[in-house]
Tab-separated table of N, CA and C in Angstrom:
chain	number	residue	atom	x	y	z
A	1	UNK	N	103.089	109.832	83.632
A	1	UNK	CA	103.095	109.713	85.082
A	1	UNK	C	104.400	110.233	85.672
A	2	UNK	N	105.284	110.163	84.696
A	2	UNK	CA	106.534	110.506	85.146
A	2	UNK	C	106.643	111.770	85.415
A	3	UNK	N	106.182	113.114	84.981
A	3	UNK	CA	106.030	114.538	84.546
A	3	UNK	C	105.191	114.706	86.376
A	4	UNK	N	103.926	113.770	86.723
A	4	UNK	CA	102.883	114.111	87.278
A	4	UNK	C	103.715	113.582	88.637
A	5	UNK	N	104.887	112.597	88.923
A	5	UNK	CA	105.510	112.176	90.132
A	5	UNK	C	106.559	113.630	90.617
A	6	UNK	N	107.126	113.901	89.365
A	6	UNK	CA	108.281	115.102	89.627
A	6	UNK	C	107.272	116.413	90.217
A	7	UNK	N	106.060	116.394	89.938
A	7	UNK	CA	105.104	117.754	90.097
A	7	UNK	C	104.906	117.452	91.633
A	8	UNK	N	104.557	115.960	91.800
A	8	UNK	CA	104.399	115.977	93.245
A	8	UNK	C	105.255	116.347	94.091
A	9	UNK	N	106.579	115.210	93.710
A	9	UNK	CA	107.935	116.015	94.446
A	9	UNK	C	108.279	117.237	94.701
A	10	UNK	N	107.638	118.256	93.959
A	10	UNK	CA	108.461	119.740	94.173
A	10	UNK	C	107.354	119.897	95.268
A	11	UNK	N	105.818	119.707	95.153
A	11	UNK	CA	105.129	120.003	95.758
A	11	UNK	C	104.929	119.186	97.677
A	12	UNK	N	105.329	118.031	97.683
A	12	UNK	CA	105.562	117.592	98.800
A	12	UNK	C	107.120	118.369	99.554
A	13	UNK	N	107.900	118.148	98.610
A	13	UNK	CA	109.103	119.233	99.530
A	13	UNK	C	108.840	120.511	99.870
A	14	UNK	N	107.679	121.207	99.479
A	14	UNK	CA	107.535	122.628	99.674
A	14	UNK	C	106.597	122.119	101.153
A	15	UNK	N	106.023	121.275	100.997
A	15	UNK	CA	105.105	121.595	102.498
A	15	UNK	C	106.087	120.733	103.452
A	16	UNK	N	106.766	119.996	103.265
A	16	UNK	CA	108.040	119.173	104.233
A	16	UNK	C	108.335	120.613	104.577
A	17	UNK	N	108.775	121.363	104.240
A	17	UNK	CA	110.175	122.591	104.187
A	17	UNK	C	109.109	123.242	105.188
A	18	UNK	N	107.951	124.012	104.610
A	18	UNK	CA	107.400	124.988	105.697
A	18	UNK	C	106.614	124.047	106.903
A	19	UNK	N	106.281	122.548	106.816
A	19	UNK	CA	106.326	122.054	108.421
A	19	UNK	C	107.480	121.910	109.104
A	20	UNK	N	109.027	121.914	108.507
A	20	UNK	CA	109.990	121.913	109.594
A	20	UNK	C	110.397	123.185	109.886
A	21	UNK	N	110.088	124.557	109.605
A	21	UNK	CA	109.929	125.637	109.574
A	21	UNK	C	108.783	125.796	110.586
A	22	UNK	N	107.751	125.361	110.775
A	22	UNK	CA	106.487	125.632	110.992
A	22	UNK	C	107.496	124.781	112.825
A	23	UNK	N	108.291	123.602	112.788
A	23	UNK	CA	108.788	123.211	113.991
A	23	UNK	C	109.691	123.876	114.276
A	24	UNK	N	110.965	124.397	113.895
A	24	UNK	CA	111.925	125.397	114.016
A	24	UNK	C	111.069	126.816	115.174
A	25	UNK	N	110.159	127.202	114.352
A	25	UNK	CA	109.331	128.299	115.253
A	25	UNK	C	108.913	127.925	116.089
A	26	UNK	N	108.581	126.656	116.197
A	26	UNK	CA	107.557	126.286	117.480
A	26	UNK	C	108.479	126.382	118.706
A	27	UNK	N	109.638	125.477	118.475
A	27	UNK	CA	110.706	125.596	119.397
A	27	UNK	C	111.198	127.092	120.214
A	28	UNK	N	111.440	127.495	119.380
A	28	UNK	CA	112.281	128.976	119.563
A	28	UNK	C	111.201	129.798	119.905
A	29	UNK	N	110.163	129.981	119.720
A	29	UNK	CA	108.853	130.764	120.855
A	29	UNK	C	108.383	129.734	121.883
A	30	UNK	N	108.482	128.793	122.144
A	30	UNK	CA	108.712	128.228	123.457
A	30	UNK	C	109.446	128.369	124.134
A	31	UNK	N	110.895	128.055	123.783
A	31	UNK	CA	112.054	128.099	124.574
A	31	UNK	C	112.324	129.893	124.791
A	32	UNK	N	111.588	130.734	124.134
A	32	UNK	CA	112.065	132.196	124.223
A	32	UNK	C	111.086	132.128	125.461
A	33	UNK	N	109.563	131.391	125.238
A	33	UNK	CA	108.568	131.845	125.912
A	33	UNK	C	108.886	131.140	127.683
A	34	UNK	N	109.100	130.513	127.832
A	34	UNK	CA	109.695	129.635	128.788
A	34	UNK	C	110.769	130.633	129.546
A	35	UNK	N	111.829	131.309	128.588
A	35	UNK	CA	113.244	131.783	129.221
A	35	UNK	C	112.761	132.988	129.844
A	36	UNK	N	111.522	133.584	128.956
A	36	UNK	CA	111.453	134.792	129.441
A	36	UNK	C	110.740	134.755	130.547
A	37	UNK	N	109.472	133.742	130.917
A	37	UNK	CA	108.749	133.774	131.871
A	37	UNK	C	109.836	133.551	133.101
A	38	UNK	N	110.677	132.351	133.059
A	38	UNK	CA	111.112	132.932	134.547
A	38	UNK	C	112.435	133.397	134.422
A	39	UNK	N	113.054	134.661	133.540
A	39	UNK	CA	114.055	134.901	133.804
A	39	UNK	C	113.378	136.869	133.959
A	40	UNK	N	112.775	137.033	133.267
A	40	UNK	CA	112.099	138.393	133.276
A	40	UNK	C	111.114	138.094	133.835
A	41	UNK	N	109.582	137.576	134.396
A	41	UNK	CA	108.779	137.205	134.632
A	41	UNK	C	107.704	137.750	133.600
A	42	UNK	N	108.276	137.650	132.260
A	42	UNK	CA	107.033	138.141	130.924
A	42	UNK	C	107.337	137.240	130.089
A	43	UNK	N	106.540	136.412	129.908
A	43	UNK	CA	106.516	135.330	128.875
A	43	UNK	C	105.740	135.907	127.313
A	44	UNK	N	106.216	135.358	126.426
A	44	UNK	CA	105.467	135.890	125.320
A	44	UNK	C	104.163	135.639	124.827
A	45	UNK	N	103.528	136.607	124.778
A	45	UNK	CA	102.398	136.773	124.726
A	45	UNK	C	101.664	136.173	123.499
A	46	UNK	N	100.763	135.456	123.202
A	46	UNK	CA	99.719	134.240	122.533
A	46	UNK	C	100.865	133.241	121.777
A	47	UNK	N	101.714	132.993	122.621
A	47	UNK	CA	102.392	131.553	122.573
A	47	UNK	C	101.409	130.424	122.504
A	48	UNK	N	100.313	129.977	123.200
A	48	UNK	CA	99.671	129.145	123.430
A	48	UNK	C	98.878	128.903	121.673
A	49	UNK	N	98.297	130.002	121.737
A	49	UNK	CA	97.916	130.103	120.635
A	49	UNK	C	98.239	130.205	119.140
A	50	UNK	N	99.678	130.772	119.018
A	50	UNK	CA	100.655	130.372	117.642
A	50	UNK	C	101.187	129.322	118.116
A	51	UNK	N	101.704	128.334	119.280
A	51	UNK	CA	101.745	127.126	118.776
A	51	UNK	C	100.245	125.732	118.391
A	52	UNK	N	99.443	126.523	119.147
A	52	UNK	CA	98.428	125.522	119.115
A	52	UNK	C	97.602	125.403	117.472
A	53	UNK	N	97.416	127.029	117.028
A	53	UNK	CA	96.603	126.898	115.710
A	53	UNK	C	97.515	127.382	114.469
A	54	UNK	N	98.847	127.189	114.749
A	54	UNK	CA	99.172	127.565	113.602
A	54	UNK	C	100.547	126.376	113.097
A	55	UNK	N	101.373	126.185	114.542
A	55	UNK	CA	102.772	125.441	114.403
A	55	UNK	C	102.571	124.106	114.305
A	56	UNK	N	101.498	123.823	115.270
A	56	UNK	CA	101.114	122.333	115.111
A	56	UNK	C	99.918	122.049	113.989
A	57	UNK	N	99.197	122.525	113.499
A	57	UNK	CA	98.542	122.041	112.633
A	57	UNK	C	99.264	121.758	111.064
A	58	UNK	N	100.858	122.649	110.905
A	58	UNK	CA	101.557	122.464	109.917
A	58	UNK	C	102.304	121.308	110.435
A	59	UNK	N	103.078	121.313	111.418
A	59	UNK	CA	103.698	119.793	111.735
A	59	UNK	C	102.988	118.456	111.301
A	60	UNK	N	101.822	118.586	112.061
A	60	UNK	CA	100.741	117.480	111.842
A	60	UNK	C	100.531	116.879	110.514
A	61	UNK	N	100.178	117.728	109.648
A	61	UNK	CA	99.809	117.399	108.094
A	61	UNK	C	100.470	118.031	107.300
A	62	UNK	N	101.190	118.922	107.253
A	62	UNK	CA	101.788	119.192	106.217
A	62	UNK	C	102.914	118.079	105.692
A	63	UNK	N	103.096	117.035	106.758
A	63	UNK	CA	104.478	115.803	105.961
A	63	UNK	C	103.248	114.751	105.726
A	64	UNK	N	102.245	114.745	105.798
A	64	UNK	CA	101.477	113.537	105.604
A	64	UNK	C	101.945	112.850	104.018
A	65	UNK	N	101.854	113.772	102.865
A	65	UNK	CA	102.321	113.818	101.569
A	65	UNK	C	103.378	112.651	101.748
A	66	UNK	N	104.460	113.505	102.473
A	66	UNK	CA	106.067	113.128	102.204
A	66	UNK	C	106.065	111.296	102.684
A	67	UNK	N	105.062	111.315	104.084
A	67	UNK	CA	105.542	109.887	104.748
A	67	UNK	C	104.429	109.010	103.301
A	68	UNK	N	103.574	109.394	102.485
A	68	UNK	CA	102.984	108.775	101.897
A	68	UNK	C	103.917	108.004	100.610
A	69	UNK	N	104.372	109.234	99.966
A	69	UNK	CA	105.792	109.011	99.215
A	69	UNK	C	106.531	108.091	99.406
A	70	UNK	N	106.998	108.210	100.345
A	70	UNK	CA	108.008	107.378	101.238
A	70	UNK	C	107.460	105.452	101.515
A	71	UNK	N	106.025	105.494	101.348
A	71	UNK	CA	105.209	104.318	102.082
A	71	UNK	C	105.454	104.527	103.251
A	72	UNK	N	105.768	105.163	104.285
A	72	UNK	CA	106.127	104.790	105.613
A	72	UNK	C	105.116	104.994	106.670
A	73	UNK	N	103.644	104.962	106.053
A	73	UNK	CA	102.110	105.374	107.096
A	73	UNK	C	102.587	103.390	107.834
A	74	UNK	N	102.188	102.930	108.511
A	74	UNK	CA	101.879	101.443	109.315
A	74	UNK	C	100.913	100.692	108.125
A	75	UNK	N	101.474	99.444	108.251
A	75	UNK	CA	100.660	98.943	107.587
A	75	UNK	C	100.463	97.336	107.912
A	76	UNK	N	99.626	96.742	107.839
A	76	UNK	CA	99.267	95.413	108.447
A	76	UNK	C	99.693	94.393	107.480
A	77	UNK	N	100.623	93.615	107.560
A	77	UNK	CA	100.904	92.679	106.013
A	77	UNK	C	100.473	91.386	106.518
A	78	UNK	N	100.289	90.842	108.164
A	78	UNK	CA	100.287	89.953	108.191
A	78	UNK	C	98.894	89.114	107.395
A	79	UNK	N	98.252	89.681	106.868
A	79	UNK	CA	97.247	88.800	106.590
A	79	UNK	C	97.178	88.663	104.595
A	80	UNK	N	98.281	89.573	104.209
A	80	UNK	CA	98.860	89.586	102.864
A	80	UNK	C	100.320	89.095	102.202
A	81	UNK	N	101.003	89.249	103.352
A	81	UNK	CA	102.390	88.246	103.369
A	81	UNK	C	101.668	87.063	102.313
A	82	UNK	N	101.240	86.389	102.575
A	82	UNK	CA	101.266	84.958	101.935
A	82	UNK	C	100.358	84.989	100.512
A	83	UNK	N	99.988	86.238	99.847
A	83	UNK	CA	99.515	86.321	99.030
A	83	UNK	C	100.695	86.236	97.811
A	84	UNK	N	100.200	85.681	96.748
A	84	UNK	CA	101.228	86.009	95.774
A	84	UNK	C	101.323	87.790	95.043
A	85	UNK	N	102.621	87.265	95.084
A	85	UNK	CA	103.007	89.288	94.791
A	85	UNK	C	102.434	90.047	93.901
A	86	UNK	N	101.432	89.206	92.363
A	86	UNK	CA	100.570	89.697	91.763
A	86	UNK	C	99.080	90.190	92.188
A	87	UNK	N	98.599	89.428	93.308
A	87	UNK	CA	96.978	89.648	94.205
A	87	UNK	C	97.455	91.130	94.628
A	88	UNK	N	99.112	90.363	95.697
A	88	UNK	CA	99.517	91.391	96.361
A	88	UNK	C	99.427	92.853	95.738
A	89	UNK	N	99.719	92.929	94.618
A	89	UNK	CA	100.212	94.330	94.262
A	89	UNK	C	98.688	95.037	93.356
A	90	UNK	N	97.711	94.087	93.063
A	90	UNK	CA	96.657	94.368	92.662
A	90	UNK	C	95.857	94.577	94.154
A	91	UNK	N	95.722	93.908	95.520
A	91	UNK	CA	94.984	94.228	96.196
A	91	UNK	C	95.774	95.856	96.681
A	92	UNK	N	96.871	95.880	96.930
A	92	UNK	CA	97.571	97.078	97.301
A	92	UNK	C	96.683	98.384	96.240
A	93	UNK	N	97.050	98.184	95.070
A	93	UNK	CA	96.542	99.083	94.139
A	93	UNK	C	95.075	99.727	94.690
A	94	UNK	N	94.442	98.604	94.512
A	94	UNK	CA	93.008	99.048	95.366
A	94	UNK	C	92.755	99.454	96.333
A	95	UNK	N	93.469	99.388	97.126
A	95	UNK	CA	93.376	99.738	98.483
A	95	UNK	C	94.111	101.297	98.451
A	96	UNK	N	94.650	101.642	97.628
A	96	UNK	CA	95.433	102.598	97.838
A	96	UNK	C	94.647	104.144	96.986
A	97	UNK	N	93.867	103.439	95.975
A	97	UNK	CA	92.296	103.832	95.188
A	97	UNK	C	92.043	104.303	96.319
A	98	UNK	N	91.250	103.095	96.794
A	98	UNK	CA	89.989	103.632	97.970
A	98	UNK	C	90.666	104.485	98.929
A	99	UNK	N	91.791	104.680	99.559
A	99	UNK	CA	92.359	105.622	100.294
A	99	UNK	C	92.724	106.987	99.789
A	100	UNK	N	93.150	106.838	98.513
A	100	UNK	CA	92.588	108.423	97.862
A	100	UNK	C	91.669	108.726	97.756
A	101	UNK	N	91.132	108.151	97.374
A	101	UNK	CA	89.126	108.534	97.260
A	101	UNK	C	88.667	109.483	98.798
A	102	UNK	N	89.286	108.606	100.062
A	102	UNK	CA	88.853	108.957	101.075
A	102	UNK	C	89.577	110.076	101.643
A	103	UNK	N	90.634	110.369	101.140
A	103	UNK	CA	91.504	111.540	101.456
A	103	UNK	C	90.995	112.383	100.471
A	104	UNK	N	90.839	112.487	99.148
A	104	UNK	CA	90.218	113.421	98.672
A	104	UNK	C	88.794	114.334	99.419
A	105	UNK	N	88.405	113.096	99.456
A	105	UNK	CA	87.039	113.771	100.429
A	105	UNK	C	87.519	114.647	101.680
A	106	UNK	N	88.700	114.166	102.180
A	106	UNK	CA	88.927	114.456	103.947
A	106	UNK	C	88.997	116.016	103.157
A	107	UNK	N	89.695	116.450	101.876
A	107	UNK	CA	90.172	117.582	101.533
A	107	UNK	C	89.878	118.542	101.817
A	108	UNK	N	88.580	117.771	100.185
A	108	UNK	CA	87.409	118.964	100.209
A	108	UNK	C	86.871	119.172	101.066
A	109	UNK	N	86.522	118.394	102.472
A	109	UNK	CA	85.770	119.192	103.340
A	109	UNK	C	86.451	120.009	104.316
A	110	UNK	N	87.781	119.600	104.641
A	110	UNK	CA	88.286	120.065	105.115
A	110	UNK	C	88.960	121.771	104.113
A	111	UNK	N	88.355	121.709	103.280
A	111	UNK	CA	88.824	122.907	102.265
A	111	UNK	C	87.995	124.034	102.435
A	112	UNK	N	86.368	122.972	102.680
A	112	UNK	CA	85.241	124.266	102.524
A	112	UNK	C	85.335	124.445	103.992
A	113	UNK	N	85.435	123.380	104.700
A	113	UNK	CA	85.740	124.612	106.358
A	113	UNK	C	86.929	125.744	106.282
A	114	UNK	N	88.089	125.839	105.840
A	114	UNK	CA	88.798	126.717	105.854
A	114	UNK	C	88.529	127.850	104.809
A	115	UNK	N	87.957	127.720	103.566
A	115	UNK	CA	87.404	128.637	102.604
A	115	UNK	C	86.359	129.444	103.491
A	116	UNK	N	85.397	129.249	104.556
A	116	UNK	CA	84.216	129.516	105.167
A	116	UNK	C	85.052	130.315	106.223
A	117	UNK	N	86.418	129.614	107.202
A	117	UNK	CA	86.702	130.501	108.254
A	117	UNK	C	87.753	131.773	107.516
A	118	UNK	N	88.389	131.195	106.395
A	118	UNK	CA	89.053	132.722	105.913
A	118	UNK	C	88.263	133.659	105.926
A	119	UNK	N	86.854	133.335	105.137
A	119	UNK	CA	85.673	134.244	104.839
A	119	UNK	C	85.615	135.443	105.888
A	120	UNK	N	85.994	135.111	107.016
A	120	UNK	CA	85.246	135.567	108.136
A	120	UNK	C	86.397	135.764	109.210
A	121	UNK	N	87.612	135.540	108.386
A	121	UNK	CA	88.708	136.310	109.043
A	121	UNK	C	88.717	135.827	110.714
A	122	UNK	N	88.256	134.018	110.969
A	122	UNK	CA	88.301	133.479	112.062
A	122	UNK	C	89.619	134.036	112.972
A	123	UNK	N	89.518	134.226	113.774
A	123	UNK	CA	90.854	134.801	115.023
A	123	UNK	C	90.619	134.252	116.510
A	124	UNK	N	91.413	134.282	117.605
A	124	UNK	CA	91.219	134.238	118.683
A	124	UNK	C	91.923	135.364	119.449
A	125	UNK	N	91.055	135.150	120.551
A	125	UNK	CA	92.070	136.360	121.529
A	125	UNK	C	92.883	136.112	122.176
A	126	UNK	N	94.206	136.795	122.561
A	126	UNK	CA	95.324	136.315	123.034
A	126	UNK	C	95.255	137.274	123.998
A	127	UNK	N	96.076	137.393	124.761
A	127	UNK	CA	96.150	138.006	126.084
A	127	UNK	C	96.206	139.932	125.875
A	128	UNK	N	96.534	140.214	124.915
A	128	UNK	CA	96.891	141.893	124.388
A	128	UNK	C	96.453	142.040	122.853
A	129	UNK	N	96.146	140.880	122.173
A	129	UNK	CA	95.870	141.409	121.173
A	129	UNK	C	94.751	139.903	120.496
A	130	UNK	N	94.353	140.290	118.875
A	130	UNK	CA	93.709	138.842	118.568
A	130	UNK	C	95.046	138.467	117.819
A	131	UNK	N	94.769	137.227	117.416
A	131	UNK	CA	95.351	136.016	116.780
A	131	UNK	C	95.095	135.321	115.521
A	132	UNK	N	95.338	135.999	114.245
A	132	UNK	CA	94.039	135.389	112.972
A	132	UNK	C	94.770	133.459	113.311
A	133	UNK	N	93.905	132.611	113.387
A	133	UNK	CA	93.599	131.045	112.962
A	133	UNK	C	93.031	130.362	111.886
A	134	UNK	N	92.432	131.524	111.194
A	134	UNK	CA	92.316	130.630	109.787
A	134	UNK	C	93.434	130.017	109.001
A	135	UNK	N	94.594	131.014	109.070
A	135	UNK	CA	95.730	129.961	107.954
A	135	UNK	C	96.046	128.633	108.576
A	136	UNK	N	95.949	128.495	109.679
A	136	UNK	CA	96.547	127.542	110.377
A	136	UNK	C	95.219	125.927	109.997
A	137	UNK	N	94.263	126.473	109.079
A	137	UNK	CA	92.905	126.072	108.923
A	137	UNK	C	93.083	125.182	107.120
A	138	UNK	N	94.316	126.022	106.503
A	138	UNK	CA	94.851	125.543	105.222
A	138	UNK	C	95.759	124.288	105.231
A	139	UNK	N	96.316	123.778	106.494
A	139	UNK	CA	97.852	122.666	106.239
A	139	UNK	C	96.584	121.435	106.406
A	140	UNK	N	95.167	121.589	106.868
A	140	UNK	CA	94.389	120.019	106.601
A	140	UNK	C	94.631	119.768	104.973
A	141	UNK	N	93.578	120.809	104.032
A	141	UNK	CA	93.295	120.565	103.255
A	141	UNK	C	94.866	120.122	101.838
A	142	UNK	N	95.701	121.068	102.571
A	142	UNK	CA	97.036	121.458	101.645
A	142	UNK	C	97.612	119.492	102.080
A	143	UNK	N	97.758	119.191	103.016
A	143	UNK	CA	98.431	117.719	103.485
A	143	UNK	C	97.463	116.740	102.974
A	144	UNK	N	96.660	116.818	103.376
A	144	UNK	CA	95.268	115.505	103.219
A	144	UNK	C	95.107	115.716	101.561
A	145	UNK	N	95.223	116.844	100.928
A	145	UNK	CA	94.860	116.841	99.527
A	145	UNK	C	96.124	116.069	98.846
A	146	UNK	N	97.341	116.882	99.036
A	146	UNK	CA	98.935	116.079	98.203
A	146	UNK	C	98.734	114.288	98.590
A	147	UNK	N	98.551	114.406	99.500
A	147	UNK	CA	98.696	112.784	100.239
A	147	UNK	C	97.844	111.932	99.128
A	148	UNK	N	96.245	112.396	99.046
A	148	UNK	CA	95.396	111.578	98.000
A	148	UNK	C	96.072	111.553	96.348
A	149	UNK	N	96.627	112.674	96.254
A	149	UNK	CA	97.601	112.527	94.616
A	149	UNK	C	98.434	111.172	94.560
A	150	UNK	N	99.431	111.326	96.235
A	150	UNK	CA	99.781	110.255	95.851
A	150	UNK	C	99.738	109.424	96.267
A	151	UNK	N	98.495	108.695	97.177
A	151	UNK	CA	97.720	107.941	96.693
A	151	UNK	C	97.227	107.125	95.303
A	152	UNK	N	97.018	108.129	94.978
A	152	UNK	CA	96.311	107.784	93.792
A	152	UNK	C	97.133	107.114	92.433
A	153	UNK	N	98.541	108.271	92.564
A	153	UNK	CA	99.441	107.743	91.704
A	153	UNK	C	99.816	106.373	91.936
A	154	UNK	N	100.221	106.033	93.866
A	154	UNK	CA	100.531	104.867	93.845
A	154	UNK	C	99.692	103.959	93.300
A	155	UNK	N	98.405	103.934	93.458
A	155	UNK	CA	97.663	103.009	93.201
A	155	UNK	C	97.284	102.634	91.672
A	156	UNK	N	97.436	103.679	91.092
A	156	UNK	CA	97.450	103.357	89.102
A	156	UNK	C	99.114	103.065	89.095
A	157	UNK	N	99.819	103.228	89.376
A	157	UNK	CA	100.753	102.535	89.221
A	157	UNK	C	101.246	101.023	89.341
A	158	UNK	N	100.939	100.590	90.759
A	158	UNK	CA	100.811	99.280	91.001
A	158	UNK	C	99.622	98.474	90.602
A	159	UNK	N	98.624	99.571	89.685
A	159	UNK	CA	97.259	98.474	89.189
A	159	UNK	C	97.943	97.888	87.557
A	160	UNK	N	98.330	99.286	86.589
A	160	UNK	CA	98.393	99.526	85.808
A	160	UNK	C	100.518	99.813	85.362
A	161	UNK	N	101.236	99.798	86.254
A	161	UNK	CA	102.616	100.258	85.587
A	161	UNK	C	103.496	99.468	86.188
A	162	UNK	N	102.983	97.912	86.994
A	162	UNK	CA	104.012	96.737	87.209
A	162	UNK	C	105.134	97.443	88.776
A	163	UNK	N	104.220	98.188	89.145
A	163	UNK	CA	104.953	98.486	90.683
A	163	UNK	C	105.584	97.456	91.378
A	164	UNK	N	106.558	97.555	91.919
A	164	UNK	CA	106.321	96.258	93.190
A	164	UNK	C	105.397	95.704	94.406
A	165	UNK	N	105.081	95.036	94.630
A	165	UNK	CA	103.892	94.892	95.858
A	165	UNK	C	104.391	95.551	96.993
């Protein structure tokens, strides 16, 4: 498990890195797009659209992984607080099962919609030219998929390797 946590790590810092990258750009073609509209009166052209299908869909999910890592998604204890820390860390385990299970799924489907719009070279039109939106169609499946790994790890860990609750 130890080999399979370090695999995750390289792999959650690579999508951390290109969603704060993916925010870095968002900024700086706004603020270009913004300066230019009222200082030249030409704003840059399918701004709307590289931030909408490409900057924010990496922000969004591409750290899902990292905050999973971390534990830091919300979580409700008040009704587990008073469990002893062995239920505790066995109901956690399970729960953390069934939440990979369900992120796996979010993956794959979210995998075969983006496998289907690459197919077909999905785009939009921008004001002078098109816009391909399929990559922006990869940070579901790429976030929602790492996230269920570790998921999953957490949860054989705290069933099976004496985690803390």
């Amino acid at each position: 498990m130890k080999y399979l946590s370090k695999a995750l790590d390289g792999l959650t810092f690579a999508l951390l890195a290109v969603a704060g990258v993916a925010l870095l750009s968002m900024m700086l073609v706004v603020v270009l797009d913004v300066s230019l509209k009222y200082i030249f009166k030409q704003p840059v052209p399918g701004t709307l659209e590289m931030v909408s299908y490409w900057f924010m869909a990496a922000c969004a999910f591409l750290p899902l992984a990292h905050v999973q890592k971390k534990e830091g998604h919300i979580a409700m204890t008040l009704a587990t607080d008073w469990l002893p820390v062995r239920a505790r860390r066995l109901l956690m385990g399970v729960i953390s099962l069934i939440g990979a299970a369900y992120m796996a799924l979010f993956a794959w489907s979210s995998a075969l919609e983006a496998i289907g719009m690459t197919s077909v070279g999905e785009s939009t039109s921008a004001i002078y030219f098109e816009i391909l939106i399929w990559p922006g169609r990869w940070c579901v499946p790429a976030g929602t998929g790492l996230m269920a790994l570790w998921m999953l790890l957490q949860g054989l860990t705290r069933l099976f390797g004496g985690h803390r609750a």
